[in-house]
């Protein structure tokens, strides 16, 4: 089987992290976002992953070369010269996706994090005999999204309703599809939307089915949702009683710590924290609801909550970071500095406090 991951554009919503690497390579729970998807695809027998990309393909491919070997899966790129929406890239990658086997192929949105029940999706797809399957997830506020209206028993899609003002259902498109090769004949090579142009036509022919995604789902393309997604991901590890989660008197709730990180005495870490490789957390530090990326040093008695600290940054002693503070790569924050939602671009030194949410160039 093959899979296409829609990598797309510049990741502007996750700046300043995406000023250093393309968005799919930003770490999430201590590994690049896209690796969570590639590993899940490999686990159910996908042999080739095609990345639909319009930005820095060399960086992506060079980085993923080592994982190609490690995972034993072929990774190639299909590069857009102009943005092609959500369906155009599938048409562009046509020759890479068709192998004559008649097997369906996966399409995934690279911002989506979930438990990826792909094996169940394959069984669901074979079971209904239609042309395409989409994964849907239930949400509390459907009026913010496009809602997928389905037949309850079979999952057959009846229609799509964009941001409904009256309640028509609570299932939304989760950005994971399984498509028969015949779907490629429905997509023109031009900027086009799979949700608005392709799927409604398949649904009108009664050939589109929706499977409700078990477990959690989050689009982690912006900081607030990234932090929420981390909480959900760590909670799903807890439910699987994963040995990856840290235990001990230092830790409260769900915490993921790379084995090469060093944690000092008297720290209190958690809930919902990821600490990456090579990090040094000095004594008396308090961390909650945050991600500390590779090579970061956090000095004594500092408090970090609801924040993302980018690669190889340093946070001084007795500092306080909160309210969606984001430090880009290699930022150095002085002792006793307070940041209330500061977003700091890479390679900066910050010596004075950031009292209200702002971007520091």
Tab-separated table of C-alpha atoms in Angstrom:
chain	number	residue	atom	x	y	z
A	1	UNK	CA	0.000	0.000	0.000
A	2	UNK	CA	0.980	3.622	-0.512
A	3	UNK	CA	0.183	6.847	1.312
A	4	UNK	CA	0.267	10.556	0.521
A	5	UNK	CA	0.864	13.067	3.317
A	6	UNK	CA	-0.305	16.616	2.552
A	7	UNK	CA	2.565	18.674	3.915
A	8	UNK	CA	1.714	21.939	2.183
A	9	UNK	CA	3.014	25.359	3.027
A	10	UNK	CA	5.011	27.527	5.337
A	11	UNK	CA	3.548	26.720	8.740
A	12	UNK	CA	3.012	30.397	9.526
A	13	UNK	CA	0.752	29.646	12.504
A	14	UNK	CA	3.568	27.763	14.254
A	15	UNK	CA	6.193	30.453	13.810
A	16	UNK	CA	8.813	31.015	15.207
A	17	UNK	CA	9.423	27.228	15.319
A	18	UNK	CA	8.834	26.903	11.572
A	19	UNK	CA	11.479	29.543	10.850
A	20	UNK	CA	14.013	26.815	11.719
A	21	UNK	CA	12.464	23.704	10.130
A	22	UNK	CA	9.444	22.921	7.908
A	23	UNK	CA	6.338	22.410	10.057
A	24	UNK	CA	6.164	18.580	9.771
A	25	UNK	CA	9.666	18.405	11.293
A	26	UNK	CA	8.705	20.425	14.391
A	27	UNK	CA	8.955	18.104	17.394
A	28	UNK	CA	5.751	16.877	18.993
A	29	UNK	CA	6.116	14.586	22.024
A	30	UNK	CA	9.855	14.305	21.324
A	31	UNK	CA	9.747	13.376	17.665
A	32	UNK	CA	8.917	15.229	14.448
A	33	UNK	CA	5.153	15.510	13.882
A	34	UNK	CA	5.301	13.680	10.570
A	35	UNK	CA	7.124	10.717	12.086
A	36	UNK	CA	4.073	9.832	14.196
A	37	UNK	CA	2.170	9.371	10.928
A	38	UNK	CA	4.919	7.569	9.012
A	39	UNK	CA	5.390	5.074	11.864
A	40	UNK	CA	1.639	4.385	12.000
A	41	UNK	CA	1.537	3.842	8.216
A	42	UNK	CA	4.549	1.523	8.311
A	43	UNK	CA	2.938	-0.496	11.126
A	44	UNK	CA	-0.005	-1.506	8.907
A	45	UNK	CA	2.116	-2.434	5.899
A	46	UNK	CA	2.405	0.785	3.866
A	47	UNK	CA	5.591	0.481	1.790
A	48	UNK	CA	5.867	3.963	0.286
A	49	UNK	CA	5.016	7.411	1.622
A	50	UNK	CA	4.799	10.361	-0.783
A	51	UNK	CA	5.083	13.849	0.719
A	52	UNK	CA	3.076	16.507	-1.147
A	53	UNK	CA	5.117	19.603	-0.515
A	54	UNK	CA	5.651	23.113	-1.844
A	55	UNK	CA	8.354	24.334	0.506
A	56	UNK	CA	11.930	23.180	1.263
A	57	UNK	CA	11.701	19.603	-0.099
A	58	UNK	CA	15.475	19.111	0.236
A	59	UNK	CA	15.358	19.814	3.981
A	60	UNK	CA	12.508	17.327	4.423
A	61	UNK	CA	14.086	14.576	2.351
A	62	UNK	CA	17.553	14.918	3.866
A	63	UNK	CA	16.060	14.718	7.312
A	64	UNK	CA	13.847	11.734	6.517
A	65	UNK	CA	16.619	9.729	4.829
A	66	UNK	CA	17.748	8.302	8.182
A	67	UNK	CA	14.173	7.274	9.024
A	68	UNK	CA	13.775	5.634	5.629
A	69	UNK	CA	16.548	3.232	6.610
A	70	UNK	CA	15.472	2.866	10.236
A	71	UNK	CA	11.831	2.125	9.400
A	72	UNK	CA	12.442	0.322	6.110
A	73	UNK	CA	9.934	2.450	4.185
A	74	UNK	CA	10.359	4.422	0.963
A	75	UNK	CA	9.837	8.188	1.311
A	76	UNK	CA	9.587	10.400	-1.782
A	77	UNK	CA	8.440	13.939	-2.555
A	78	UNK	CA	5.904	15.346	-4.976
A	79	UNK	CA	6.610	19.054	-5.288
A	80	UNK	CA	4.022	21.694	-6.183
A	81	UNK	CA	5.241	24.784	-7.995
A	82	UNK	CA	2.038	26.596	-7.036
A	83	UNK	CA	-0.319	25.868	-4.123
A	84	UNK	CA	-2.824	23.257	-5.354
A	85	UNK	CA	-5.246	23.156	-2.420
A	86	UNK	CA	-6.121	19.819	-0.791
A	87	UNK	CA	-7.006	17.803	-3.919
A	88	UNK	CA	-4.599	19.128	-6.572
A	89	UNK	CA	-1.565	17.541	-4.850
A	90	UNK	CA	-3.250	14.122	-5.113
A	91	UNK	CA	-3.594	14.570	-8.887
A	92	UNK	CA	0.011	15.769	-9.095
A	93	UNK	CA	1.262	12.633	-7.309
A	94	UNK	CA	-0.893	10.333	-9.460
A	95	UNK	CA	2.001	8.427	-11.058
A	96	UNK	CA	3.605	7.796	-7.678
A	97	UNK	CA	0.341	6.511	-6.160
A	98	UNK	CA	-0.784	4.148	-8.923
A	99	UNK	CA	1.059	0.857	-8.976
A	100	UNK	CA	-1.384	-1.277	-10.921
A	101	UNK	CA	-2.388	-3.307	-7.861
A	102	UNK	CA	-5.810	-1.633	-7.580
A	103	UNK	CA	-5.151	-1.224	-3.835
A	104	UNK	CA	-6.563	1.870	-2.143
A	105	UNK	CA	-4.104	4.484	-0.829
A	106	UNK	CA	-4.126	6.694	2.257
A	107	UNK	CA	-4.150	10.490	2.242
A	108	UNK	CA	-3.312	12.248	5.519
A	109	UNK	CA	-3.201	15.863	6.573
A	110	UNK	CA	0.200	16.415	8.207
A	111	UNK	CA	-1.143	18.576	11.091
A	112	UNK	CA	-3.380	15.871	12.501
A	113	UNK	CA	-2.414	13.900	15.585
A	114	UNK	CA	-4.505	10.908	16.718
A	115	UNK	CA	-4.173	7.204	17.505
A	116	UNK	CA	-4.283	6.494	13.732
A	117	UNK	CA	-6.570	3.424	13.669
A	118	UNK	CA	-5.510	2.719	10.092
A	119	UNK	CA	-5.966	-1.048	10.182
A	120	UNK	CA	-9.587	-0.578	11.281
A	121	UNK	CA	-10.002	1.934	8.462
A	122	UNK	CA	-8.780	-0.588	5.871
A	123	UNK	CA	-11.299	-3.149	7.189
A	124	UNK	CA	-14.085	-0.525	7.183
A	125	UNK	CA	-13.230	0.449	3.592
A	126	UNK	CA	-13.255	-3.145	2.351
A	127	UNK	CA	-16.489	-3.774	4.218
A	128	UNK	CA	-18.586	-1.020	2.613
A	129	UNK	CA	-17.313	-1.501	-0.948
A	130	UNK	CA	-17.560	2.212	-1.812
A	131	UNK	CA	-14.966	4.332	-3.561
A	132	UNK	CA	-13.644	6.403	-0.662
A	133	UNK	CA	-13.562	6.421	3.139
A	134	UNK	CA	-12.975	9.416	5.359
A	135	UNK	CA	-12.274	9.478	9.060
A	136	UNK	CA	-14.542	11.779	11.067
A	137	UNK	CA	-14.269	12.921	14.666
A	138	UNK	CA	-16.969	14.170	17.038
A	139	UNK	CA	-16.582	17.739	18.328
A	140	UNK	CA	-18.384	19.827	20.952
A	141	UNK	CA	-18.788	22.928	18.764
A	142	UNK	CA	-19.607	21.791	15.217
A	143	UNK	CA	-20.539	25.345	14.122
A	144	UNK	CA	-16.816	26.183	13.779
A	145	UNK	CA	-16.228	23.415	11.223
A	146	UNK	CA	-17.558	21.719	8.129
A	147	UNK	CA	-19.905	18.984	9.347
A	148	UNK	CA	-20.182	15.554	7.698
A	149	UNK	CA	-23.772	14.284	7.790
A	150	UNK	CA	-23.911	10.473	7.659
A	151	UNK	CA	-26.360	7.602	7.775
A	152	UNK	CA	-25.971	6.350	11.355
A	153	UNK	CA	-25.876	2.604	10.695
A	154	UNK	CA	-23.687	2.324	7.596
A	155	UNK	CA	-21.636	5.536	7.835
A	156	UNK	CA	-22.642	6.472	4.273
A	157	UNK	CA	-22.061	10.193	3.760
A	158	UNK	CA	-25.219	12.090	2.828
A	159	UNK	CA	-23.899	15.652	2.644
A	160	UNK	CA	-21.427	18.220	3.905
A	161	UNK	CA	-22.566	21.365	5.709
A	162	UNK	CA	-20.040	24.185	6.109
A	163	UNK	CA	-20.123	25.888	9.578
A	164	UNK	CA	-23.813	25.080	10.267
A	165	UNK	CA	-25.761	27.647	12.287
A	166	UNK	CA	-28.367	25.057	13.278
A	167	UNK	CA	-27.403	21.602	14.552
A	168	UNK	CA	-27.117	19.023	11.772
A	169	UNK	CA	-24.580	16.720	13.440
A	170	UNK	CA	-21.300	16.836	15.340
A	171	UNK	CA	-18.969	14.842	13.083
A	172	UNK	CA	-16.213	16.720	11.261
A	173	UNK	CA	-13.613	15.674	8.710
A	174	UNK	CA	-10.546	14.401	10.597
A	175	UNK	CA	-8.157	14.729	7.629
A	176	UNK	CA	-7.456	11.006	7.113
A	177	UNK	CA	-8.754	9.345	3.912
A	178	UNK	CA	-8.552	5.969	2.197
A	179	UNK	CA	-9.240	6.274	-1.549
A	180	UNK	CA	-9.583	3.803	-4.396
A	181	UNK	CA	-7.338	4.595	-7.407
A	182	UNK	CA	-10.500	5.483	-9.391
A	183	UNK	CA	-10.810	8.664	-7.272
A	184	UNK	CA	-7.768	9.990	-9.167
A	185	UNK	CA	-9.911	10.176	-12.301
A	186	UNK	CA	-12.188	12.648	-10.511
A	187	UNK	CA	-9.428	15.152	-9.634
A	188	UNK	CA	-8.104	17.683	-12.103
A	189	UNK	CA	-4.545	18.959	-11.874
A	190	UNK	CA	-5.368	22.475	-10.697
A	191	UNK	CA	-5.866	24.224	-7.348
A	192	UNK	CA	-8.889	22.385	-5.981
A	193	UNK	CA	-10.447	21.318	-2.673
A	194	UNK	CA	-11.078	17.673	-1.874
A	195	UNK	CA	-13.606	18.609	0.818
A	196	UNK	CA	-15.649	21.055	-1.274
A	197	UNK	CA	-15.297	19.710	-4.829
A	198	UNK	CA	-14.338	16.030	-4.869
A	199	UNK	CA	-16.026	14.419	-1.848
A	200	UNK	CA	-19.515	15.934	-2.410
A	201	UNK	CA	-19.586	14.398	-5.908
A	202	UNK	CA	-18.589	10.949	-4.595
A	203	UNK	CA	-21.202	11.292	-1.827
A	204	UNK	CA	-23.872	12.201	-4.418
A	205	UNK	CA	-23.188	8.803	-6.042
A	206	UNK	CA	-23.504	7.039	-2.646
A	207	UNK	CA	-19.869	5.908	-2.779
A	208	UNK	CA	-18.406	7.868	0.164
A	209	UNK	CA	-18.391	6.459	3.695
A	210	UNK	CA	-17.277	7.917	7.025
A	211	UNK	CA	-15.751	6.034	9.929
A	212	UNK	CA	-15.886	7.622	13.390
A	213	UNK	CA	-12.382	7.950	14.766
A	214	UNK	CA	-11.977	6.195	18.111
A	215	UNK	CA	-9.820	7.986	20.679
A	216	UNK	CA	-8.494	11.513	20.545
A	217	UNK	CA	-7.959	13.875	17.599
A	218	UNK	CA	-6.288	17.271	17.281
A	219	UNK	CA	-5.105	19.558	14.521
A	220	UNK	CA	-1.855	20.797	16.089
A	221	UNK	CA	-1.082	23.475	13.482
A	222	UNK	CA	-1.159	26.321	16.021
A	223	UNK	CA	0.389	26.705	19.495
A	224	UNK	CA	-2.755	26.531	21.639
A	225	UNK	CA	-3.885	23.345	19.870
A	226	UNK	CA	-0.357	21.934	19.956
A	227	UNK	CA	-0.386	22.139	23.776
A	228	UNK	CA	-3.907	20.620	23.922
A	229	UNK	CA	-2.804	17.879	21.502
A	230	UNK	CA	0.158	17.058	23.738
A	231	UNK	CA	-2.181	16.613	26.715
A	232	UNK	CA	-4.406	14.264	24.669
A	233	UNK	CA	-1.457	12.306	23.288
A	234	UNK	CA	0.104	11.784	26.736
A	235	UNK	CA	-3.292	10.770	28.144
A	236	UNK	CA	-3.604	8.141	25.393
A	237	UNK	CA	-0.171	6.789	26.374
A	238	UNK	CA	-1.427	6.610	29.973
A	239	UNK	CA	-4.500	4.619	28.883
A	240	UNK	CA	-2.217	2.139	27.120
A	241	UNK	CA	-0.148	2.074	30.368
A	242	UNK	CA	2.886	2.975	28.293
A	243	UNK	CA	6.343	2.502	29.795
A	244	UNK	CA	7.369	5.698	27.968
A	245	UNK	CA	5.788	7.908	30.650
A	246	UNK	CA	8.035	9.009	33.512
A	247	UNK	CA	7.350	8.009	37.099
A	248	UNK	CA	8.789	9.187	40.409
A	249	UNK	CA	8.404	11.885	43.063
A	250	UNK	CA	9.493	14.631	40.594
A	251	UNK	CA	6.517	13.978	38.335
A	252	UNK	CA	2.831	14.925	38.498
A	253	UNK	CA	0.410	13.544	35.884
A	254	UNK	CA	1.622	12.557	32.415
A	255	UNK	CA	5.209	13.462	31.572
A	256	UNK	CA	7.467	12.275	28.733
A	257	UNK	CA	11.214	12.671	29.305
A	258	UNK	CA	13.900	11.582	26.852
A	259	UNK	CA	16.382	9.236	28.517
A	260	UNK	CA	19.306	11.566	27.714
A	261	UNK	CA	17.745	14.546	29.559
A	262	UNK	CA	19.095	15.460	33.010
A	263	UNK	CA	16.761	16.635	35.766
A	264	UNK	CA	18.061	18.300	38.935
A	265	UNK	CA	16.929	17.937	42.555
A	266	UNK	CA	13.717	19.395	43.895
A	267	UNK	CA	12.017	19.843	40.524
A	268	UNK	CA	8.285	19.418	40.059
A	269	UNK	CA	7.371	18.428	36.510
A	270	UNK	CA	3.908	17.917	35.066
A	271	UNK	CA	1.215	17.529	34.168
A	272	UNK	CA	1.425	17.342	30.368
A	273	UNK	CA	5.115	18.008	29.766
A	274	UNK	CA	7.515	16.684	27.101
A	275	UNK	CA	11.269	17.090	27.668
A	276	UNK	CA	13.460	16.333	24.651
A	277	UNK	CA	16.922	14.792	24.193
A	278	UNK	CA	19.949	16.441	25.800
A	279	UNK	CA	17.921	18.884	27.908
A	280	UNK	CA	19.253	20.035	31.265
A	281	UNK	CA	16.662	21.007	33.853
A	282	UNK	CA	18.470	22.468	36.889
A	283	UNK	CA	17.281	22.143	40.495
A	284	UNK	CA	14.020	23.596	41.786
A	285	UNK	CA	12.422	24.059	38.355
A	286	UNK	CA	8.622	23.880	37.919
A	287	UNK	CA	7.266	22.774	34.518
A	288	UNK	CA	3.623	22.220	33.524
A	289	UNK	CA	1.724	21.958	30.194
A	290	UNK	CA	4.779	22.683	28.090
A	291	UNK	CA	7.223	21.270	25.564
A	292	UNK	CA	10.957	21.603	26.111
A	293	UNK	CA	12.738	20.738	22.851
A	294	UNK	CA	16.123	19.140	22.235
A	295	UNK	CA	19.200	20.706	23.858
A	296	UNK	CA	17.395	23.261	26.048
A	297	UNK	CA	18.822	24.354	29.417
A	298	UNK	CA	16.457	25.649	32.096
A	299	UNK	CA	18.282	27.164	35.041
A	300	UNK	CA	17.433	26.953	38.737
A	301	UNK	CA	14.070	27.867	40.235
A	302	UNK	CA	12.444	28.804	36.946
A	303	UNK	CA	8.753	28.218	36.262
A	304	UNK	CA	7.417	27.389	32.776
A	305	UNK	CA	3.739	26.732	32.008
A	306	UNK	CA	1.623	26.683	28.818
A	307	UNK	CA	4.685	27.367	26.695
A	308	UNK	CA	6.942	25.887	24.002
A	309	UNK	CA	10.709	26.241	24.351
A	310	UNK	CA	12.515	25.765	21.012
A	311	UNK	CA	15.700	23.814	20.359
A	312	UNK	CA	18.962	24.757	22.144
A	313	UNK	CA	17.458	27.702	24.009
A	314	UNK	CA	18.464	28.739	27.532
A	315	UNK	CA	16.158	30.090	30.215
A	316	UNK	CA	17.839	31.919	33.121
A	317	UNK	CA	17.381	31.483	36.886
A	318	UNK	CA	14.170	32.523	38.650
A	319	UNK	CA	12.510	33.274	35.307
A	320	UNK	CA	8.794	32.796	34.681
A	321	UNK	CA	7.281	31.891	31.288
A	322	UNK	CA	3.544	31.456	30.803
A	323	UNK	CA	0.457	32.157	28.667
A	324	UNK	CA	1.670	30.579	25.371
A	325	UNK	CA	5.194	31.942	25.457
A	326	UNK	CA	7.096	30.481	22.495
A	327	UNK	CA	10.851	30.682	22.200
A	328	UNK	CA	12.259	29.947	18.747
A	329	UNK	CA	15.496	28.052	18.241
A	330	UNK	CA	18.572	29.239	20.211
A	331	UNK	CA	16.887	31.971	22.268
A	332	UNK	CA	18.575	33.077	25.495
A	333	UNK	CA	16.337	34.473	28.199
A	334	UNK	CA	18.072	36.235	31.107
A	335	UNK	CA	17.766	35.594	34.851
A	336	UNK	CA	14.543	36.767	36.529
A	337	UNK	CA	12.886	37.609	33.203
A	338	UNK	CA	9.091	37.259	33.013
A	339	UNK	CA	7.331	36.403	29.741
A	340	UNK	CA	3.562	36.710	29.458
A	341	UNK	CA	2.848	35.216	26.018
A	342	UNK	CA	6.015	36.479	24.354
A	343	UNK	CA	6.778	34.960	20.946
A	344	UNK	CA	10.517	35.254	20.392
A	345	UNK	CA	12.194	34.733	17.024
A	346	UNK	CA	15.289	32.488	16.747
A	347	UNK	CA	18.792	33.501	17.910
A	348	UNK	CA	17.649	36.329	20.205
A	349	UNK	CA	18.851	37.333	23.633
A	350	UNK	CA	16.139	38.666	25.949
A	351	UNK	CA	17.220	40.667	29.011
A	352	UNK	CA	13.981	42.427	29.982
A	353	UNK	CA	10.502	41.122	30.725
A	354	UNK	CA	7.738	40.749	28.141
A	355	UNK	CA	4.657	41.927	30.017
A	356	UNK	CA	1.971	41.336	27.395
A	357	UNK	CA	1.640	38.897	24.480
A	358	UNK	CA	3.785	40.243	21.635
A	359	UNK	CA	6.246	39.124	18.970
A	360	UNK	CA	9.867	39.941	19.735
A	361	UNK	CA	11.886	40.370	16.548
